[in-house]
Coordinates of C-alpha atoms and ligand atoms in Angstrom, one line a residue:
M872 CA 0.0 0.0 0.0
P873 CA 1.6 3.3 -1.0
D874 CA 1.9 6.1 1.6
D875 CA 0.6 8.6 -0.8
N876 CA -3.0 7.6 -1.8
E877 CA -3.0 10.3 -4.3
L878 CA -1.0 8.2 -6.7
T879 CA -2.6 7.6 -10.1
V880 CA -1.6 4.7 -12.2
L881 CA -2.2 4.5 -16.0
V882 CA -2.6 1.0 -17.4
V883 CA -1.8 0.8 -21.2
D884 CA -2.7 -2.4 -22.9
D885 CA -4.3 -3.2 -26.2
E886 CA -6.0 -6.4 -24.9
A887 CA -9.1 -5.3 -23.2
D888 CA -9.5 -8.1 -20.7
I889 CA -5.8 -8.0 -19.5
R890 CA -6.2 -4.3 -19.2
D891 CA -9.3 -4.6 -17.1
V892 CA -8.0 -7.3 -14.8
T893 CA -4.7 -5.4 -14.2
A894 CA -6.6 -2.1 -13.6
M895 CA -8.9 -3.9 -11.1
A896 CA -6.0 -5.4 -9.1
I897 CA -4.3 -2.0 -9.0
A898 CA -7.5 -0.2 -7.9
D899 CA -7.9 -2.8 -5.1
A900 CA -4.5 -2.0 -3.8
G901 CA -5.7 1.6 -3.2
Y902 CA -4.3 3.4 -6.3
R903 CA -6.4 5.6 -8.5
V904 CA -6.5 3.9 -12.0
E905 CA -7.0 5.1 -15.5
T906 CA -6.6 3.0 -18.7
A907 CA -5.5 3.5 -22.3
A908 CA -6.0 1.0 -25.2
D909 CA -2.7 1.8 -27.1
G910 CA 0.4 3.9 -27.1
R911 CA -1.1 7.0 -28.7
Q912 CA -3.9 7.0 -26.3
G913 CA -1.4 6.4 -23.5
I914 CA 0.5 9.6 -24.3
E915 CA -2.7 11.5 -24.6
R916 CA -3.9 10.3 -21.2
C917 CA -0.5 11.2 -19.6
R918 CA -1.0 14.7 -20.7
T919 CA -4.5 15.0 -19.4
I920 CA -4.5 13.0 -16.2
R921 CA -0.8 13.3 -15.3
P922 CA -0.3 9.9 -13.7
Q923 CA 2.6 9.2 -11.4
I924 CA 3.0 5.7 -12.6
V925 CA 2.4 4.0 -16.0
V926 CA 2.1 0.2 -16.4
T927 CA 2.4 -0.5 -20.1
D928 CA 2.5 -3.6 -22.3
V929 CA 5.5 -3.7 -24.6
R930 CA 3.8 -5.3 -27.7
M931 CA 1.1 -3.1 -29.0
P932 CA 0.1 -2.2 -32.6
G933 CA 1.2 1.3 -33.6
L934 CA 3.3 2.9 -30.9
D935 CA 4.8 0.1 -28.8
G936 CA 5.7 0.2 -25.1
I937 CA 9.3 1.2 -25.6
Q938 CA 8.3 4.2 -27.8
L939 CA 5.7 5.1 -25.3
L940 CA 8.3 5.0 -22.5
E941 CA 10.5 7.3 -24.5
A942 CA 7.7 9.7 -25.1
I943 CA 6.7 9.8 -21.5
K944 CA 10.2 10.4 -20.2
T945 CA 10.6 13.3 -22.6
F946 CA 7.3 14.7 -21.5
D947 CA 8.0 14.2 -17.7
P948 CA 10.9 12.2 -16.4
L949 CA 9.3 12.0 -13.0
I950 CA 6.6 9.6 -14.3
E951 CA 7.6 6.1 -13.4
V952 CA 7.1 3.5 -16.1
V953 CA 6.7 -0.3 -15.5
V954 CA 6.9 -2.3 -18.7
V955 CA 5.2 -5.6 -19.2
T956 CA 7.1 -8.0 -21.5
A957 CA 6.4 -11.5 -22.7
F958 CA 8.2 -14.2 -20.8
G959 CA 11.8 -14.5 -22.2
E960 CA 11.9 -11.0 -23.8
V961 CA 15.0 -10.2 -21.7
D962 CA 16.5 -7.9 -24.4
I963 CA 13.4 -5.8 -24.5
A964 CA 13.3 -5.6 -20.7
I965 CA 16.9 -4.4 -20.8
Q966 CA 16.1 -1.8 -23.5
A967 CA 13.3 -0.6 -21.2
L968 CA 15.5 -0.3 -18.1
Q969 CA 18.1 1.6 -20.2
R970 CA 15.5 4.1 -21.1
D971 CA 14.8 4.7 -17.3
A972 CA 11.8 2.3 -16.9
S973 CA 11.6 1.7 -13.1
D974 CA 10.9 -2.0 -13.5
F975 CA 9.6 -4.7 -15.7
I976 CA 7.3 -7.6 -15.1
T977 CA 6.4 -10.6 -17.4
K978 CA 3.2 -11.8 -18.7
P979 CA 1.0 -13.5 -17.5
I980 CA 1.1 -10.9 -14.8
N981 CA 1.6 -12.3 -11.3
H982 CA -0.3 -10.3 -8.7
D983 CA 2.6 -10.1 -6.2
A984 CA 5.1 -9.1 -8.8
L985 CA 2.8 -6.3 -10.0
M986 CA 2.3 -5.0 -6.5
M987 CA 6.0 -5.1 -5.8
A988 CA 6.8 -3.2 -9.0
L989 CA 4.1 -0.6 -8.2
Q990 CA 5.5 -0.1 -4.7
R991 CA 9.0 0.3 -6.0
A992 CA 7.8 2.8 -8.7
A993 CA 5.8 4.7 -6.0
G994 CA 8.9 4.9 -3.8
R995 CA 11.1 6.0 -6.6
H996 CA 8.6 8.6 -7.7
L997 CA 8.3 10.1 -4.2
T998 CA 12.1 10.2 -3.7
R999 CA 12.7 11.9 -7.0
R1000 CA 9.9 14.4 -6.5
Q1001 CA 11.3 15.2 -3.1
L1002 CA 14.7 15.7 -4.6
V1003 CA 13.3 18.1 -7.2
E1004 CA 11.4 20.0 -4.6
Y1005 CA 14.4 20.1 -2.3
T1006 CA 16.7 21.4 -5.1
A1007 CA 14.1 24.1 -5.9
Q1008 CA 13.9 25.0 -2.2
L1009 CA 17.7 25.3 -2.0
E1010 CA 17.8 27.5 -5.1
H1011 CA 15.1 29.6 -3.5
T1012 CA 17.1 30.0 -0.3
V1013 CA 20.2 31.0 -2.1
E1014 CA 18.2 33.6 -4.1
D1015 CA 16.6 34.8 -0.9
Q1016 CA 20.0 35.2 0.7
A1017 CA 21.4 37.1 -2.2
R1018 CA 18.4 39.4 -2.2
I1019 CA 18.7 40.1 1.5
L1020 CA 22.4 40.7 1.1
H1021 CA 21.8 43.2 -1.6
Q1022 CA 18.9 44.9 0.1
D1023 CA 21.0 45.4 3.3
K1024 CA 23.8 46.8 1.3
M1025 CA 21.6 49.3 -0.4
M1026 CA 20.3 50.4 3.0
S1027 CA 23.8 50.8 4.4
L1028 CA 24.8 52.6 1.3
G1029 CA 22.0 55.1 1.7
R1030 CA 23.0 55.7 5.3
L1031 CA 26.6 56.0 4.4
A1032 CA 25.9 58.3 1.5
A1033 CA 23.9 60.6 3.7
S1034 CA 26.6 60.8 6.3
V1035 CA 29.4 61.1 3.7
V1036 CA 27.7 64.0 2.0
H1037 CA 28.1 66.1 5.1
E1038 CA 31.7 65.0 5.4
I1039 CA 32.4 66.1 1.9
N1040 CA 30.5 69.4 2.2
N1041 CA 32.9 71.0 4.7
P1042 CA 36.1 70.5 2.8
L1043 CA 34.3 71.5 -0.4
S1044 CA 33.3 74.8 1.1
G1045 CA 36.9 75.3 2.4
I1046 CA 38.2 74.7 -1.1
L1047 CA 35.7 77.1 -2.6
N1048 CA 36.7 79.8 -0.2
Y1049 CA 40.4 79.5 -0.8
C1050 CA 39.8 79.5 -4.6
R1051 CA 37.6 82.6 -4.4
L1052 CA 40.2 84.4 -2.2
M1053 CA 43.0 83.7 -4.5
L1054 CA 41.0 84.8 -7.5
K1055 CA 40.1 88.1 -5.8
I1056 CA 43.8 88.8 -5.0
L1057 CA 44.8 87.9 -8.6
Q1058 CA 42.0 90.1 -10.0
R1059 CA 43.5 93.1 -8.2
G1060 CA 46.5 92.5 -10.4
S1061 CA 49.0 93.1 -7.7
A1062 CA 50.0 89.7 -6.3
G1063 CA 53.3 90.2 -4.7
Q1064 CA 55.9 87.7 -3.3
G1065 CA 54.0 87.5 0.0
D1066 CA 50.8 86.7 -1.8
L1067 CA 52.4 83.9 -3.8
E1068 CA 53.7 82.4 -0.6
R1069 CA 50.3 82.5 1.0
F1070 CA 48.9 80.9 -2.2
Q1071 CA 51.2 78.0 -1.8
G1072 CA 49.8 77.4 1.7
Y1073 CA 46.2 77.7 0.3
L1074 CA 46.9 75.4 -2.5
R1075 CA 48.4 72.8 -0.2
L1076 CA 45.1 72.9 1.8
V1077 CA 43.1 72.7 -1.4
E1078 CA 45.2 69.7 -2.4
S1079 CA 44.8 67.9 0.9
E1080 CA 41.1 68.6 1.2
T1081 CA 40.5 67.5 -2.4
D1082 CA 42.4 64.3 -1.6
R1083 CA 40.3 63.7 1.5
C1084 CA 37.0 64.1 -0.5
S1085 CA 38.3 61.9 -3.2
Q1086 CA 39.2 59.1 -0.7
I1087 CA 35.8 59.3 0.8
V1088 CA 34.1 59.1 -2.6
S1089 CA 36.2 56.2 -3.7
G1090 CA 35.5 54.4 -0.4
L1091 CA 31.8 54.9 -1.1
L1092 CA 32.1 53.8 -4.7
A1093 CA 34.0 50.7 -3.7
F1094 CA 31.4 49.9 -1.2
S1095 CA 28.5 50.4 -3.6
R1096 CA 30.0 48.3 -6.4
K1097 CA 28.0 45.2 -7.1
S1098 CA 30.9 42.9 -7.5
P1099 CA 30.7 39.1 -7.3
P1100 CA 32.3 37.9 -4.1
R1101 CA 36.1 37.6 -4.5
F1102 CA 38.1 35.8 -1.9
E1103 CA 41.6 37.1 -1.4
A1104 CA 44.0 38.1 1.3
V1105 CA 42.5 41.0 3.2
D1106 CA 44.5 43.4 5.4
I1107 CA 42.3 43.8 8.4
A1108 CA 43.9 47.0 9.7
D1109 CA 43.4 48.6 6.3
L1110 CA 39.8 47.4 6.2
L1111 CA 39.0 48.8 9.7
E1112 CA 40.6 52.1 8.8
K1113 CA 38.4 52.4 5.7
C1114 CA 35.3 51.5 7.8
L1115 CA 36.2 54.2 10.4
R1116 CA 36.7 56.8 7.7
L1117 CA 33.3 56.0 6.2
S1118 CA 31.5 56.2 9.6
R1119 CA 33.6 59.0 11.2
H1120 CA 31.1 61.7 10.5
K1121 CA 28.1 59.7 11.8
M1122 CA 30.0 59.1 15.0
A1123 CA 31.0 62.7 15.4
L1124 CA 27.4 63.7 15.1
T1125 CA 26.4 61.7 18.1
N1126 CA 29.4 62.4 20.3
I1127 CA 31.0 59.0 19.9
D1128 CA 34.7 58.4 20.2
P1129 CA 36.2 55.7 18.1
V1130 CA 38.9 53.7 19.9
R1131 CA 41.3 51.5 17.9
Q1132 CA 42.9 48.4 19.4
I1133 CA 44.4 46.9 16.3
D1134 CA 47.4 44.6 16.9
A1135 CA 50.3 45.3 14.6
G1136 CA 51.5 42.6 12.2
L1137 CA 48.2 40.8 11.9
P1138 CA 48.2 38.1 9.2
P1139 CA 45.8 38.8 6.3
V1140 CA 42.4 37.2 6.5
R1141 CA 40.9 35.2 3.7
G1142 CA 37.9 37.0 2.5
D1143 CA 36.0 39.4 0.3
F1144 CA 37.0 42.9 1.2
N1145 CA 33.7 44.5 0.2
Q1146 CA 31.6 42.0 2.1
L1147 CA 33.7 42.1 5.2
Q1148 CA 33.5 45.9 5.1
Q1149 CA 29.7 45.6 4.9
C1150 CA 29.8 43.5 8.0
V1151 CA 31.9 45.9 10.1
I1152 CA 29.9 48.9 8.9
N1153 CA 26.7 47.1 10.0
L1154 CA 28.2 46.5 13.4
V1155 CA 29.4 50.1 13.7
F1156 CA 26.0 51.4 12.8
N1157 CA 24.3 49.2 15.3
A1158 CA 26.7 50.4 17.9
I1159 CA 26.0 54.0 17.0
D1160 CA 22.3 53.3 17.2
A1161 CA 22.8 51.8 20.7
M1162 CA 24.3 55.0 22.0
P1163 CA 21.9 57.9 21.3
E1164 CA 23.5 59.9 24.1
G1165 CA 27.1 59.2 22.8
G1166 CA 29.7 56.9 24.1
R1167 CA 32.7 54.9 23.0
I1168 CA 33.1 52.4 20.1
T1169 CA 36.1 50.1 20.4
I1170 CA 37.2 48.6 17.2
A1171 CA 39.7 45.8 17.8
A1172 CA 41.5 43.2 15.9
R1173 CA 43.8 40.5 17.3
R1174 CA 45.1 37.1 16.7
G1175 CA 42.6 34.4 17.8
A1176 CA 43.4 31.8 20.4
D1177 CA 43.8 29.5 17.3
P1178 CA 46.8 31.0 15.3
G1179 CA 44.9 30.3 12.1
R1180 CA 42.2 32.9 13.0
V1181 CA 41.9 36.6 13.5
T1182 CA 39.2 38.1 15.7
V1183 CA 37.7 41.5 14.8
S1184 CA 35.4 43.0 17.3
V1185 CA 33.2 46.1 17.6
G1186 CA 32.2 47.0 21.1
D1187 CA 30.0 49.8 22.4
T1188 CA 29.0 51.4 25.7
G1189 CA 25.3 51.5 24.7
I1190 CA 22.0 50.1 25.9
G1191 CA 23.0 46.5 25.5
I1192 CA 20.8 43.6 24.4
A1193 CA 17.9 42.3 26.5
P1194 CA 18.3 38.6 27.3
E1195 CA 14.9 37.8 25.7
N1196 CA 16.1 39.3 22.4
R1197 CA 19.5 37.6 22.4
A1198 CA 18.4 34.5 20.5
R1199 CA 16.6 36.5 17.9
I1200 CA 18.9 39.3 16.8
F1201 CA 20.4 37.4 13.9
E1202 CA 16.9 36.6 12.4
P1203 CA 16.2 38.5 9.2
F1204 CA 13.8 41.3 9.9
F1205 CA 14.1 41.2 13.7
T1206 CA 14.5 44.7 14.9
T1207 CA 13.7 46.6 18.1
K1208 CA 14.0 49.9 16.4
Q1209 CA 11.1 52.1 15.5
T1210 CA 9.5 51.7 12.1
G1211 CA 11.6 53.5 9.6
H1212 CA 14.7 53.2 11.7
G1213 CA 15.7 49.6 11.2
T1214 CA 14.8 46.8 8.8
G1215 CA 16.4 44.1 10.9
L1216 CA 18.6 42.9 8.1
G1217 CA 22.0 44.1 9.4
L1218 CA 22.9 41.2 11.7
S1219 CA 21.4 38.5 9.5
T1220 CA 23.6 39.8 6.6
V1221 CA 26.6 39.8 8.9
F1222 CA 25.9 36.2 9.9
G1223 CA 25.4 35.0 6.3
I1224 CA 28.6 36.7 5.1
I1225 CA 30.8 35.5 8.0
D1226 CA 29.4 32.0 7.6
R1227 CA 30.3 31.9 3.9
H1228 CA 33.8 33.0 5.0
G1229 CA 34.1 29.9 7.2
G1230 CA 34.1 32.2 10.2
S1231 CA 31.8 32.7 13.2
V1232 CA 30.0 35.6 14.9
S1233 CA 29.6 35.9 18.7
V1234 CA 28.1 38.5 21.0
H1235 CA 28.6 39.5 24.6
S1236 CA 26.2 41.9 26.1
R1237 CA 24.7 43.0 29.4
P1238 CA 21.7 45.2 29.4
G1239 CA 22.8 48.7 30.2
E1240 CA 26.5 47.9 29.8
G1241 CA 26.9 47.8 26.0
A1242 CA 27.5 45.0 23.6
T1243 CA 30.5 43.6 21.8
F1244 CA 30.2 41.7 18.5
S1245 CA 33.2 39.5 17.5
L1246 CA 33.9 38.1 14.1
D1247 CA 36.3 35.1 14.1
L1248 CA 37.8 34.8 10.6
P1249 CA 40.3 32.3 9.0
V1250 CA 43.7 33.6 8.2
S1251 CA 44.6 33.7 4.5
T1252 CA 46.9 30.9 3.5
E1253 CA 48.1 32.7 0.4
G1254 CA 51.0 34.0 2.5
S1255 CA 51.0 37.4 0.9
G1256 CA 50.0 40.6 2.7
A1257 CA 47.2 42.4 1.0
G1258 CA 47.5 46.0 -0.2
Ligands
ATP1664 N1 25.3 47.0 19.5 C1 24.0 46.7 19.8 N2 23.5 47.1 21.0 C2 22.3 46.8 21.4 N3 21.4 46.1 20.6 C3 21.8 45.7 19.4 C4 23.2 46.0 18.9 N4 23.3 45.5 17.7 C5 22.1 44.9 17.4 N5 21.2 45.0 18.4 C6 19.9 44.5 18.4 O1 19.7 43.6 17.4 C7 18.6 44.0 16.5 C8 18.9 43.5 15.1 O2 20.0 44.2 14.6 P1 20.1 44.3 13.0 O3 21.3 45.0 12.7 O4 19.9 43.0 12.4 O5 18.8 45.1 12.6 P2 18.5 46.7 12.9 O6 19.8 47.4 13.2 O7 17.4 46.8 13.8 O8 18.1 47.2 11.4 P3 19.0 47.4 10.2 O9 20.4 47.0 10.5 O10 18.4 46.5 9.1 O11 18.9 48.8 9.9 C9 18.5 45.5 16.7 O12 17.2 46.0 16.4 C10 18.9 45.6 18.2 O13 17.8 45.3 19.0
MG1665 MG1 21.6 47.1 12.1

């Protein structure tokens, strides 16, 4: 008796009495049964009733059983086909199995042999269907993850852009002022030696401020690039400096002091620079959000207890995490922030990225005493330091 009583079996035989007896036996065993009188009709019925199993005679006028089997497998490889051969037609049975028939039985049909073939076919069908569904589900999960990753990145990008715009605005107005001043002096037509010396000073400022703007913009551009993940040797100190530069303005706005505790001479980590940067930025933003009244963010990097690992951590002196939320903070869309302030994607993205890096994420927090998130990452075995 099959587990799934929804299974439909199509019996194809040109001899009416054999067809009816077979159909009756199958129906008695609890399957739904349909019949067809030849190969053509068999294909037709497969299209309309979509059986899970077909039991077909091999010798039929017109389209024979092997041809029907081929047609069915082209139409839907998940349909299981049991072929019925005459006693001694071993070659035909082999042909059938080569074309992915699930089984063969010989005429005159023995009841037990038929039931066994049906059970095997039913089992095979279910397993294959589960496999197809499982694969589809996996593909779906991968797609979901990619979507969340991108969505989170766009959110971070928006926040970064907003804070970077301020950061660029100040140097730009400085540059503008120096340029105007120099133009005014030049327009008077009387620039003396003293003026030229002052101009040099102004131009040096213009140069360094322009350089600062350009670094901020390239940092932002690099972050926004939709690049396929690329694993390489990543210099953690460089990565953390870039994260700090991108979030400096946001911290300054809320009276937050960044503290660096980055060990010298850390080995490079194996990872995707852009994705790891997205992780650290997410942790820094969370830390900033946890300290509306200001505080201290400690960005640290040190060799792990295992020499093959490097631990990067972002700690804050903020509100901390309530014990009841602790288990949920990595879930996608879990947020304790007001509507419009958090999507709840940050930490799930961090988790996904670090997991794909073969690393792990941990958190220590006491309510009211801040939180520290640590990323444990594998050291690059490429041996080269990253630039
Ligand atoms: N440093 C932290 N201190 C206190 N709570 C935190 C900290 N980091 C995360 N949390 C808690 O974990 C929740 C989930 O964080 P997550 O980054 O996934 O989402 P979010 O910050 O709410 O929204 P999003 O990052 O998508 O804007 C937060 O809403 C907050 O409750
Ligand atoms: Mg967040």
